[in-house]
Short mmCIF file of C-alpha atoms in Angstrom, two decimals:
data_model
loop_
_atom_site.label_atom_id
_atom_site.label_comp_id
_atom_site.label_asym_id
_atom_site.label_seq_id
_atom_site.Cartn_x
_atom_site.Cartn_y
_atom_site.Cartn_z
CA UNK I 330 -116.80 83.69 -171.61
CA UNK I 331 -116.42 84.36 -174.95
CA UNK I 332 -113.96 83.62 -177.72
CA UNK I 333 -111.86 86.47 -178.68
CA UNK I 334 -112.53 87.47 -182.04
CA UNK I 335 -110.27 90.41 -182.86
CA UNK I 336 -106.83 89.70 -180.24
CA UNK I 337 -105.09 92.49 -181.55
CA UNK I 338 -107.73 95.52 -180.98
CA UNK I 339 -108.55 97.06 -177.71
CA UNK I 340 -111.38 99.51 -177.56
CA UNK I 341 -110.93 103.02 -176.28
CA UNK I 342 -113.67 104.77 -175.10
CA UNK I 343 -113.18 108.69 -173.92
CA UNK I 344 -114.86 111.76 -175.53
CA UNK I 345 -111.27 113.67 -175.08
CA UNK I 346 -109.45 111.84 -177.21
CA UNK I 347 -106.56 114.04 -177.03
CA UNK I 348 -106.07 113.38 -173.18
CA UNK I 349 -105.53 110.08 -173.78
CA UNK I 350 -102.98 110.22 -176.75
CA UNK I 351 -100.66 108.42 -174.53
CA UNK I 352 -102.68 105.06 -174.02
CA UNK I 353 -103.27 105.23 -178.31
CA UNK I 354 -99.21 105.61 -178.38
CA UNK I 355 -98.42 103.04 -175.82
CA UNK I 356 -100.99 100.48 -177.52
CA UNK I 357 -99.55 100.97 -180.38
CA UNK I 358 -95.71 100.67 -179.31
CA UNK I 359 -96.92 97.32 -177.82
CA UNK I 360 -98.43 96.14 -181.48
CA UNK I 361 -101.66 96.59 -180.80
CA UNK I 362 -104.66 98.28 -182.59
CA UNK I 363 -106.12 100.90 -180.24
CA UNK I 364 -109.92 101.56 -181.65
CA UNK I 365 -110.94 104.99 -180.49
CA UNK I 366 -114.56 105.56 -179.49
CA UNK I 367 -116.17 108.43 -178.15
CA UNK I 368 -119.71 107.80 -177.20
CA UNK I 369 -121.56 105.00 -175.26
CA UNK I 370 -123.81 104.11 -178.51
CA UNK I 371 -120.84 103.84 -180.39
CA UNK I 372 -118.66 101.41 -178.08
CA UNK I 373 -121.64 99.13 -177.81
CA UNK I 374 -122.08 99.16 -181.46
CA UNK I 375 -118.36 98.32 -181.93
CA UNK I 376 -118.45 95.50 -179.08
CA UNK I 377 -121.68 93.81 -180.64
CA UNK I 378 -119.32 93.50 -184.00
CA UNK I 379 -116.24 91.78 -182.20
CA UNK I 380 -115.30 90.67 -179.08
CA UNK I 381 -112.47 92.41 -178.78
CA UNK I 382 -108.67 91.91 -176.78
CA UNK I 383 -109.67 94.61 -174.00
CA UNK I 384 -111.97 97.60 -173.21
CA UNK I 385 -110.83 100.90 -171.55
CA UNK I 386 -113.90 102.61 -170.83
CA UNK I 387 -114.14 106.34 -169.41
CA UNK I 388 -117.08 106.65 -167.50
CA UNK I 389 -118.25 110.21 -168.35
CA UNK I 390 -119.14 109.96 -172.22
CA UNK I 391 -122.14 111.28 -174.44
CA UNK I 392 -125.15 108.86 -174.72
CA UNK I 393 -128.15 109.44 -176.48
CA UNK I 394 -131.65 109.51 -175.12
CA UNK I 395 -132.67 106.41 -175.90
CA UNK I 396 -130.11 104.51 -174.63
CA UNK I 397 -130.05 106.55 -171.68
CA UNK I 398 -133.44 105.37 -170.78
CA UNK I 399 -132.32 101.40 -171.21
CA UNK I 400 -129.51 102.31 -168.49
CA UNK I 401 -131.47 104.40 -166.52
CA UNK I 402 -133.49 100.61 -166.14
CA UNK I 403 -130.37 99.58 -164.30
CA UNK I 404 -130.24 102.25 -162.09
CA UNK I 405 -129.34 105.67 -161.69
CA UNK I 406 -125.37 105.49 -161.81
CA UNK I 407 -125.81 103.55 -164.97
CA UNK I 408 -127.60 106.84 -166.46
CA UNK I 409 -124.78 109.30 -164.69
CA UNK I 410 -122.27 106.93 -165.90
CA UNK I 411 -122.23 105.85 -170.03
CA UNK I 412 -119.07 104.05 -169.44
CA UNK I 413 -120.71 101.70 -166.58
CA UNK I 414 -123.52 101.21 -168.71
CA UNK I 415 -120.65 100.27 -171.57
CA UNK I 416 -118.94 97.94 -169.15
CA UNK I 417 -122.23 95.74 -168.26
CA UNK I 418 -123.15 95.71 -171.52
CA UNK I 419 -119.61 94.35 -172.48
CA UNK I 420 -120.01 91.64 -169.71
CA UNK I 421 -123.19 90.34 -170.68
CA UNK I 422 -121.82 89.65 -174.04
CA UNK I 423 -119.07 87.28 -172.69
CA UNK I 424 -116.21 89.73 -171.94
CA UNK I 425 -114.34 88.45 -169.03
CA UNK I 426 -113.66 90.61 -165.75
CA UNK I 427 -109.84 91.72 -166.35
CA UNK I 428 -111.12 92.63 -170.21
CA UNK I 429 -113.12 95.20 -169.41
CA UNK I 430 -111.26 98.20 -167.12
CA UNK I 431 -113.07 101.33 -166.17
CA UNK I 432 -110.49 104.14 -166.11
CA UNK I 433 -111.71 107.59 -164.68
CA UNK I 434 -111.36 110.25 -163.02
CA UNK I 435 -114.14 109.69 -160.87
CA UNK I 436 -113.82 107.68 -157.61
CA UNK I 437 -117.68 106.85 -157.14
CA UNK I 438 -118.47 104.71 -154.35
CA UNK I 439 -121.68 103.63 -156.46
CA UNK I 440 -119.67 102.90 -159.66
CA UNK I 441 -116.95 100.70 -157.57
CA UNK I 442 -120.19 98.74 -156.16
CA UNK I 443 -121.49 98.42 -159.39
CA UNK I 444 -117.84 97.19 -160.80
CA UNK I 445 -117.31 94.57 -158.21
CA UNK I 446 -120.91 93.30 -158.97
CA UNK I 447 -120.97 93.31 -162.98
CA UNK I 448 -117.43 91.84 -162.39
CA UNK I 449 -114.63 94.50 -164.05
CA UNK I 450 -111.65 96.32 -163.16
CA UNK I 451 -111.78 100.18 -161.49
CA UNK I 452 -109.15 102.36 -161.98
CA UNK I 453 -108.33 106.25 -161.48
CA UNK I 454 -107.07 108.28 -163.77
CA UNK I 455 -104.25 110.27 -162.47
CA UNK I 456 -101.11 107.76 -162.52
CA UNK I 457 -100.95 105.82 -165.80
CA UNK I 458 -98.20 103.60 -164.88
CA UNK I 459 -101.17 102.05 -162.40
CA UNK I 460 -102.94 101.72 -166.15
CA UNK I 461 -100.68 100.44 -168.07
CA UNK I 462 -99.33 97.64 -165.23
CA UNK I 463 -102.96 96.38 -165.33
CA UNK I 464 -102.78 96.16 -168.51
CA UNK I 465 -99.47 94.13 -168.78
CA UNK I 466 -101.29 91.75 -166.74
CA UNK I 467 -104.46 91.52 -169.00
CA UNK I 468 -102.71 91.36 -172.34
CA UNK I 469 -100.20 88.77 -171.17
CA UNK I 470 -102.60 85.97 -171.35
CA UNK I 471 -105.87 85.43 -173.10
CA UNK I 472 -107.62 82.33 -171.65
CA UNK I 473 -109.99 81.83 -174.70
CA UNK I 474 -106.93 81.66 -176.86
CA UNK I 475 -106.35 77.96 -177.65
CA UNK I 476 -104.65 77.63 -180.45
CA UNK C 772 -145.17 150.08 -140.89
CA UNK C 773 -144.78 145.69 -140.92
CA UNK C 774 -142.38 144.68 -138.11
CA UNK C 775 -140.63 141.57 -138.45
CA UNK C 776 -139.21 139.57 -135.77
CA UNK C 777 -137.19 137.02 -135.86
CA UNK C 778 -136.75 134.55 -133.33
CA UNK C 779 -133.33 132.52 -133.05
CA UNK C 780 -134.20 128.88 -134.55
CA UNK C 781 -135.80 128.08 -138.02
CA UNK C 782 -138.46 130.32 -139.36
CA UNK C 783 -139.48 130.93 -142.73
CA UNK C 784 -136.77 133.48 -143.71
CA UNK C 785 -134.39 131.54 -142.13
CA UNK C 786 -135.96 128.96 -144.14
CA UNK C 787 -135.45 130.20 -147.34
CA UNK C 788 -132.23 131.30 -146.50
CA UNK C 789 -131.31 127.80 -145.92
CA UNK C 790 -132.57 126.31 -148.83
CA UNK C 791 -131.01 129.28 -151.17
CA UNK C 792 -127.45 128.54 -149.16
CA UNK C 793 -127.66 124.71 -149.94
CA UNK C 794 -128.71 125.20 -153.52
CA UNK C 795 -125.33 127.42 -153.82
CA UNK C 796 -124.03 124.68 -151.83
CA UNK C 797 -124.98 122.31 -154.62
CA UNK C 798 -123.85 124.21 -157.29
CA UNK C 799 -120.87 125.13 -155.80
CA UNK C 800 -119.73 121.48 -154.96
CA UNK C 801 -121.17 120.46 -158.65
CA UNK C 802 -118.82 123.19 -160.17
CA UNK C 803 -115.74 121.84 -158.36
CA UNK C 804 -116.63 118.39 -159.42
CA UNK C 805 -116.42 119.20 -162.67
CA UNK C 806 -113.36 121.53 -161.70
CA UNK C 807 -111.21 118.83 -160.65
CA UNK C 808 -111.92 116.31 -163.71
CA UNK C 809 -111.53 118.75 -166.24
CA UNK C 810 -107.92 119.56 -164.67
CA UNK C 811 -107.51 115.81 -163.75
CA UNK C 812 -108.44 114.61 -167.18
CA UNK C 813 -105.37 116.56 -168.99
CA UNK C 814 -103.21 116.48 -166.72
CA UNK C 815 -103.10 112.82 -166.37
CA UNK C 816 -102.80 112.79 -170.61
CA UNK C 817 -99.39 114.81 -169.29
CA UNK C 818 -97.84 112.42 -167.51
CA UNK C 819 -98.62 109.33 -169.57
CA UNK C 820 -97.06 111.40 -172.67
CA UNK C 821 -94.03 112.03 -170.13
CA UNK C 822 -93.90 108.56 -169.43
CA UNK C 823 -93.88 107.73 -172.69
CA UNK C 824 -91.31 109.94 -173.75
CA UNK C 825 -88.79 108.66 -171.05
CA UNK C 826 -89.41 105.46 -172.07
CA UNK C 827 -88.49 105.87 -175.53
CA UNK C 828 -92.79 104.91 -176.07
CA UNK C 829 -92.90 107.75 -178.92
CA UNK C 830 -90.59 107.36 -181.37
CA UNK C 831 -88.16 110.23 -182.71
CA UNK C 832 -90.79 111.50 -185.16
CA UNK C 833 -93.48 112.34 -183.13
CA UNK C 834 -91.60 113.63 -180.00
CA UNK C 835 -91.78 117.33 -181.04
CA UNK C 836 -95.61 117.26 -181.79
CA UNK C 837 -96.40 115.11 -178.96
CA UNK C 838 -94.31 117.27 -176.63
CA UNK C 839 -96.04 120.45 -177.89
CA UNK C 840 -99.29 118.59 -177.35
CA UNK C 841 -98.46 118.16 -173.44
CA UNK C 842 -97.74 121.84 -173.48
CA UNK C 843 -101.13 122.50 -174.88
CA UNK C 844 -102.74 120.36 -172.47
CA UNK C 845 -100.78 122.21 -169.21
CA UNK C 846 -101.37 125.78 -170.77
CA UNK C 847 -104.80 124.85 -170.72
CA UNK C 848 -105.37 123.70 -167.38
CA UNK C 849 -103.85 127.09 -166.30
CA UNK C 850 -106.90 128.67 -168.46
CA UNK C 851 -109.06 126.83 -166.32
CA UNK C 852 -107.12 127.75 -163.12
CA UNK C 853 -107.01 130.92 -163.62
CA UNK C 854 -111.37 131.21 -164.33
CA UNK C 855 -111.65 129.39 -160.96
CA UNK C 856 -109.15 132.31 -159.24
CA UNK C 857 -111.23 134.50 -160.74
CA UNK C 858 -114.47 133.30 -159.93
CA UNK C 859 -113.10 132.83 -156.34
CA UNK C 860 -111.74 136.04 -155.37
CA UNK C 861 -113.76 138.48 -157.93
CA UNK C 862 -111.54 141.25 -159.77
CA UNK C 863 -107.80 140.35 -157.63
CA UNK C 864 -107.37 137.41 -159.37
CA UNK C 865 -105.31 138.92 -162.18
CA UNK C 866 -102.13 140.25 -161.34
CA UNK C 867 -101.95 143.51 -162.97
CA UNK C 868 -104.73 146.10 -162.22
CA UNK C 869 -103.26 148.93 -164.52
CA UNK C 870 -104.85 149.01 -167.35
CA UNK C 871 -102.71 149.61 -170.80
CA UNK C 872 -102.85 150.17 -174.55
CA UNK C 873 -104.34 146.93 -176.05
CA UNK C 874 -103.19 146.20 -179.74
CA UNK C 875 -106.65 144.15 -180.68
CA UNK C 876 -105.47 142.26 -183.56
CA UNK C 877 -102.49 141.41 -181.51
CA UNK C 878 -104.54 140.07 -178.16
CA UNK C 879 -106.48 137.88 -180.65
CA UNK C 880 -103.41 136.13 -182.32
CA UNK C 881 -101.63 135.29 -179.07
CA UNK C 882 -105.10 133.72 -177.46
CA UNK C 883 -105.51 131.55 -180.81
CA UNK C 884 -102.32 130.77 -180.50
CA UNK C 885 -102.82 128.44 -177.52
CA UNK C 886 -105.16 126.47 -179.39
CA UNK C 887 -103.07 125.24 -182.37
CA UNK C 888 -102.82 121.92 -181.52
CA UNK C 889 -106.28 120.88 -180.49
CA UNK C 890 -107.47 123.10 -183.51
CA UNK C 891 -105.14 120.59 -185.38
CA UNK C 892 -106.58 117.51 -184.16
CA UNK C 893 -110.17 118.98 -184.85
CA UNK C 894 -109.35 120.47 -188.14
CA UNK C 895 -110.69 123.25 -186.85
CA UNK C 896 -108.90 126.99 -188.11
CA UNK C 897 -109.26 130.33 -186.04
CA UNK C 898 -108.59 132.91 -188.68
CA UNK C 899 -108.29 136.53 -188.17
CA UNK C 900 -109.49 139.00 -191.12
CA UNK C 901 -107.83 142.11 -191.31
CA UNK C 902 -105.09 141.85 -188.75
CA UNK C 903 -103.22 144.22 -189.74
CA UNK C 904 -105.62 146.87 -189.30
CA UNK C 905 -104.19 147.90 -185.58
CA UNK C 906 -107.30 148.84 -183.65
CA UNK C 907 -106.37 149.84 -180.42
CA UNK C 908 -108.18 149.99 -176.56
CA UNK C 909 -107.09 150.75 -173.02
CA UNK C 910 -107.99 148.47 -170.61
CA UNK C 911 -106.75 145.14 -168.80
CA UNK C 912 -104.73 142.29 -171.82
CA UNK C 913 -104.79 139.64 -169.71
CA UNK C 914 -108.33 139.56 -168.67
CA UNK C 915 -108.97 140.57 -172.39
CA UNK C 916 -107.09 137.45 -173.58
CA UNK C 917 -108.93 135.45 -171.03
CA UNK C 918 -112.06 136.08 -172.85
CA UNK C 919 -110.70 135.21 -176.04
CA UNK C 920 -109.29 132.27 -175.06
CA UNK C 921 -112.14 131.02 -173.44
CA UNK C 922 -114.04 131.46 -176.54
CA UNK C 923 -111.61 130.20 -179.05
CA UNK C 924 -111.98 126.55 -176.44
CA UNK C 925 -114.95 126.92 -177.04
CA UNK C 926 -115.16 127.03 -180.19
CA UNK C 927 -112.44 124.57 -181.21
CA UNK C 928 -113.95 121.75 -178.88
CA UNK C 929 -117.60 121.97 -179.89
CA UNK C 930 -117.55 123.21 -183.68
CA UNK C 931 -117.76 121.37 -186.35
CA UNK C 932 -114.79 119.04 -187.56
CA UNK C 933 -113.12 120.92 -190.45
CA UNK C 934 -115.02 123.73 -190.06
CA UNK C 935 -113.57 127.19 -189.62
CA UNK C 936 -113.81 129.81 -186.56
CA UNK C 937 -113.54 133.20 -188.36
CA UNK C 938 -112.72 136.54 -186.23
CA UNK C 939 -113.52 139.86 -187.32
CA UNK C 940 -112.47 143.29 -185.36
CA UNK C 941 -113.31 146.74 -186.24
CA UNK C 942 -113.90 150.07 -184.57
CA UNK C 943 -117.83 151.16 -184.71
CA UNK C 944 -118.48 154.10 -186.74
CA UNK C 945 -120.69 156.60 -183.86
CA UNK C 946 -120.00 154.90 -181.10
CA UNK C 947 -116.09 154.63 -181.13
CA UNK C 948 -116.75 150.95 -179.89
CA UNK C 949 -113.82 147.85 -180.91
CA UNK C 950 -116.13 145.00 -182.05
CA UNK C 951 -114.37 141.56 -182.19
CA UNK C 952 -116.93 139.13 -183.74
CA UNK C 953 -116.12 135.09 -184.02
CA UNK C 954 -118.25 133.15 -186.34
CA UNK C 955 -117.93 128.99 -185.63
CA UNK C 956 -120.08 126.06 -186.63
CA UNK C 957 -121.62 124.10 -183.98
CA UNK C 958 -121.70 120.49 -184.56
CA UNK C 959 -125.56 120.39 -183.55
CA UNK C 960 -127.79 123.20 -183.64
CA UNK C 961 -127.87 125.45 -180.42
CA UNK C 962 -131.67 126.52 -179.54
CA UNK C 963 -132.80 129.59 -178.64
CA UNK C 964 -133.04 128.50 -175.12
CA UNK C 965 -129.40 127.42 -174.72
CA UNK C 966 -128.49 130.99 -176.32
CA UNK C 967 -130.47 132.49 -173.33
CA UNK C 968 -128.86 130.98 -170.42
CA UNK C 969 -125.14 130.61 -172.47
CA UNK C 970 -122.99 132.76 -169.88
CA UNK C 971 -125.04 131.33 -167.14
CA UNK C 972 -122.12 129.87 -164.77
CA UNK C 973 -122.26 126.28 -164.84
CA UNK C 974 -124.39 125.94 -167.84
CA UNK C 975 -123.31 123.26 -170.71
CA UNK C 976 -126.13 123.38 -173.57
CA UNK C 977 -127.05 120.09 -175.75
CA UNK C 978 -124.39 120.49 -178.49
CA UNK C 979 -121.96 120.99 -175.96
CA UNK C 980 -122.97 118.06 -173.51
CA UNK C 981 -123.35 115.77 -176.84
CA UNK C 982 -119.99 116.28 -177.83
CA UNK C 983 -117.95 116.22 -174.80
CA UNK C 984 -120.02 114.95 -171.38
CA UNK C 985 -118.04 117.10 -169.16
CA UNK C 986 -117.32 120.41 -168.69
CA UNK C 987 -117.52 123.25 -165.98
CA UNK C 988 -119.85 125.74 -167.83
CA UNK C 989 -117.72 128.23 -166.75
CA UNK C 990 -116.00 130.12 -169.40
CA UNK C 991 -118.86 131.63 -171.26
CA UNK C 992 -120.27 132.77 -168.01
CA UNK C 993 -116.31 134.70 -167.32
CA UNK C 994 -115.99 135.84 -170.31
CA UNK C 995 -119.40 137.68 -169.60
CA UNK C 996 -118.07 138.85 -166.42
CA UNK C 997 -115.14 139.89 -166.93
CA UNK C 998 -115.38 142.13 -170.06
CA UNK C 999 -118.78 144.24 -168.09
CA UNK C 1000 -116.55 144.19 -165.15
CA UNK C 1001 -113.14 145.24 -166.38
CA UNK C 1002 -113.58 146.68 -169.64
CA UNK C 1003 -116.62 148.08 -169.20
CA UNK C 1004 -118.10 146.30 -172.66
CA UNK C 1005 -120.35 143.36 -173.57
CA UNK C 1006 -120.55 140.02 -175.34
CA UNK C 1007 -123.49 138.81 -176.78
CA UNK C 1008 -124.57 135.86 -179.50
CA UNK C 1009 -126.69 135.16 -181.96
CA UNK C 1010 -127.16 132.56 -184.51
CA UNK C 1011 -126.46 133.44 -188.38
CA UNK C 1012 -127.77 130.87 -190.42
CA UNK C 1013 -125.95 127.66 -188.91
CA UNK C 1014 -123.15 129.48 -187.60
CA UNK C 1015 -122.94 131.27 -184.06
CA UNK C 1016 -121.59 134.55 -183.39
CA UNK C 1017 -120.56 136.10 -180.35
CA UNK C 1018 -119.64 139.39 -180.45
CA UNK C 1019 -117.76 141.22 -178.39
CA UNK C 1020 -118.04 145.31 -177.70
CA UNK C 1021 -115.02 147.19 -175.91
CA UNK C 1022 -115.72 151.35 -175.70
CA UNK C 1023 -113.16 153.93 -176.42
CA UNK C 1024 -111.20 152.53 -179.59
CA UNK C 1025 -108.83 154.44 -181.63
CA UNK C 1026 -106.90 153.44 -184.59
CA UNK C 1027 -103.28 155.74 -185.05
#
């Protein structure tokens, strides 16, 4: 796994920002930086930079062509799905399971195959105190942190 | 004289039936996927701001904006409710079938009015010219302010940041007509094949699906609907220059 680089930013990625001005106020109340993102290229540009505290990534955001056709290499539900695409891109770079947390509306039977294989939490939007208890749990302990 | 029989079982009407039953099918179940995150997504924004409020999350200087933020968020999943009623049950899904004197200047204010908080966040204005020139109309306010406010969400979530949505209204010298024309800024250029299938139902075009990945393509496609259907008018766009303009036509306006 690797190191974390940045322990005080977590990555938000949604393209409705707004609907999700709670998680940027509760982040924040809890001292940390909440980085807003809303597009797949831009959330992998942002988590090649830094490796980041923790990723919340919705699943339905833009993606341009190209990178469209690298997920679309993965599979189909990697295509349908920026955010997945986003998560196993975030894995492959060292972030550990419980760093990276899907959070979505949809409940995909593909995607939740997918997220138990790439290794990363699943959870539906539609009770944030589910969200933010997760996220308690993440934040409370950073393994890489051995100072 | 051709005679056509047809047997119980598949045959080729049957057929085609079939396949033009599951393609609705499709489309139907597509539309209420999209449905159900589009309400899902704001609604669970609600309750995490209502959490956070209870919780003392938001401090005391953001609790008015952030409250009037949730209220924004709930007055527009009734928007979207009430499309889906409509697109469900045809011309009873507004309550009031008597039609009444429309104030047009005063219709437009009240939709843009639901959108001052997401036009904050996007720095995007809706401006009316002229309002107090009180054109008038008879016909249906609430399916009139439908329309509007489907196009002001419209506009606010896909136009340029900063940019400005500008709304003109006017009665038409000859033909008695109200116009109502809104002039916004797309963030990326709209081709001339998304303008042809814009009111299509379920239809998202490029700058829209760049922006924001979901979205039911349905309130172009009502607003379409419902003025030909219950004010007997039209919308229509065009481009002009890099803006787009839809304009909207309502027949027998007077002005006092």
């Amino acid at each position: 796994m690797a190191k974390t680089t940045d322990t005080k930013t977590i990555v938000v990625l949604d393209d409705e920002l707004f609907n999700i001005e709670w998680l940027i106020d509760y982040l924040d109340a809890k001292g940390y930086n909440p980085l807003p993102s809303s597009s797949a290229d831009e959330a992998i540009q942002m988590i090649s930079a830094e490796v980041y505290r923790a990723l919340i990534l919705d699943l339905n955001v833009p993606m341009p062509t190209e990178l469209s056709a690298a997920a679309g290499k993965l599979g189909a539900v990697y295509q349908r799905y920026p955010g997945l695409f986003v998560a196993y891109k975030a894995r492959n770079m060292g972030y550990r399971d419980r760093q990276v947390i899907i959070y979505s509306v949809h409940r995909d039977s593909e995607v939740s195959a997918e997220a138990e294989k790439i290794g990363c939490t699943y959870i539906l939007k539609g009770r944030p105190a589910e969200l933010k208890s997760e996220l308690e749990q993440v934040l409370s302990f950073d393994p890489t942190d051995r100072d | 004289m051709a005679v056509y029989v047809f047997e119980s079982g598949t045959n080729d009407m049957d057929k085609d039936q079939n396949a033009t039953k599951s393609e609705d099918d499709e489309i139907d179940l597509t539309l209420l996927a999209n449905f159900t995150h589009q309400i899902i997504n704001p609604l669970n924004g609600v309750v995490g701001t209502l959490d956070n409020l209870i919780d003392g999350t938001i401090g005391p200087e953001r609790r008015e904006q952030r409250t009037a933020a949730a209220r924004a968020q709930l007055e527009n999943c009734i928007t979207l409710v009430r499309n889906l009623a409509y697109l469900a049950s045809g011309q009873s899904a507004f309550s009031s079938t008597v039609e009444r004197k429309i104030v047009v200047p005063q219709v437009i204010i009240e939709a843009a009015m639901f959108y001052q908080e997401e036009g904050k966040r996007r720095k995007v204005s809706i401006d009316l010219e002229n309002r107090e020139v009180q054109n008038k109309v008879i016909g249906h306010p609430e399916t009139l302010k439908q329309v509007l406010m489907n196009l002001f969400d419209n506009c606010i979530k896909y136009s340029r940041f900063g940019s400005q949505v500008l709304v003109r209204q006017w009665i038409q010298n000859g033909t008695s007509e109200a116009v109502i024309t809104v002039r916004s800024f797309p963030e990326h250029e709209v081709s001339n094949e998304d303008l042809k299938s814009i009111f299509e139902l379920g239809f998202r075009g490029s700058n829209a699906k760049q922006m924001v990945a979901s979205g039911t393509g349905l309130g172009l496609h009502i607003c379409n609907h419902l003025l030909k259907t219950k004010h007997n008018g039209s919308i229509s766009v065009q481009r002009d220059g890099d803006a787009l303009l839809f304009t909207l036509k309502l027949p027998g306006a007077w002005r006092d």
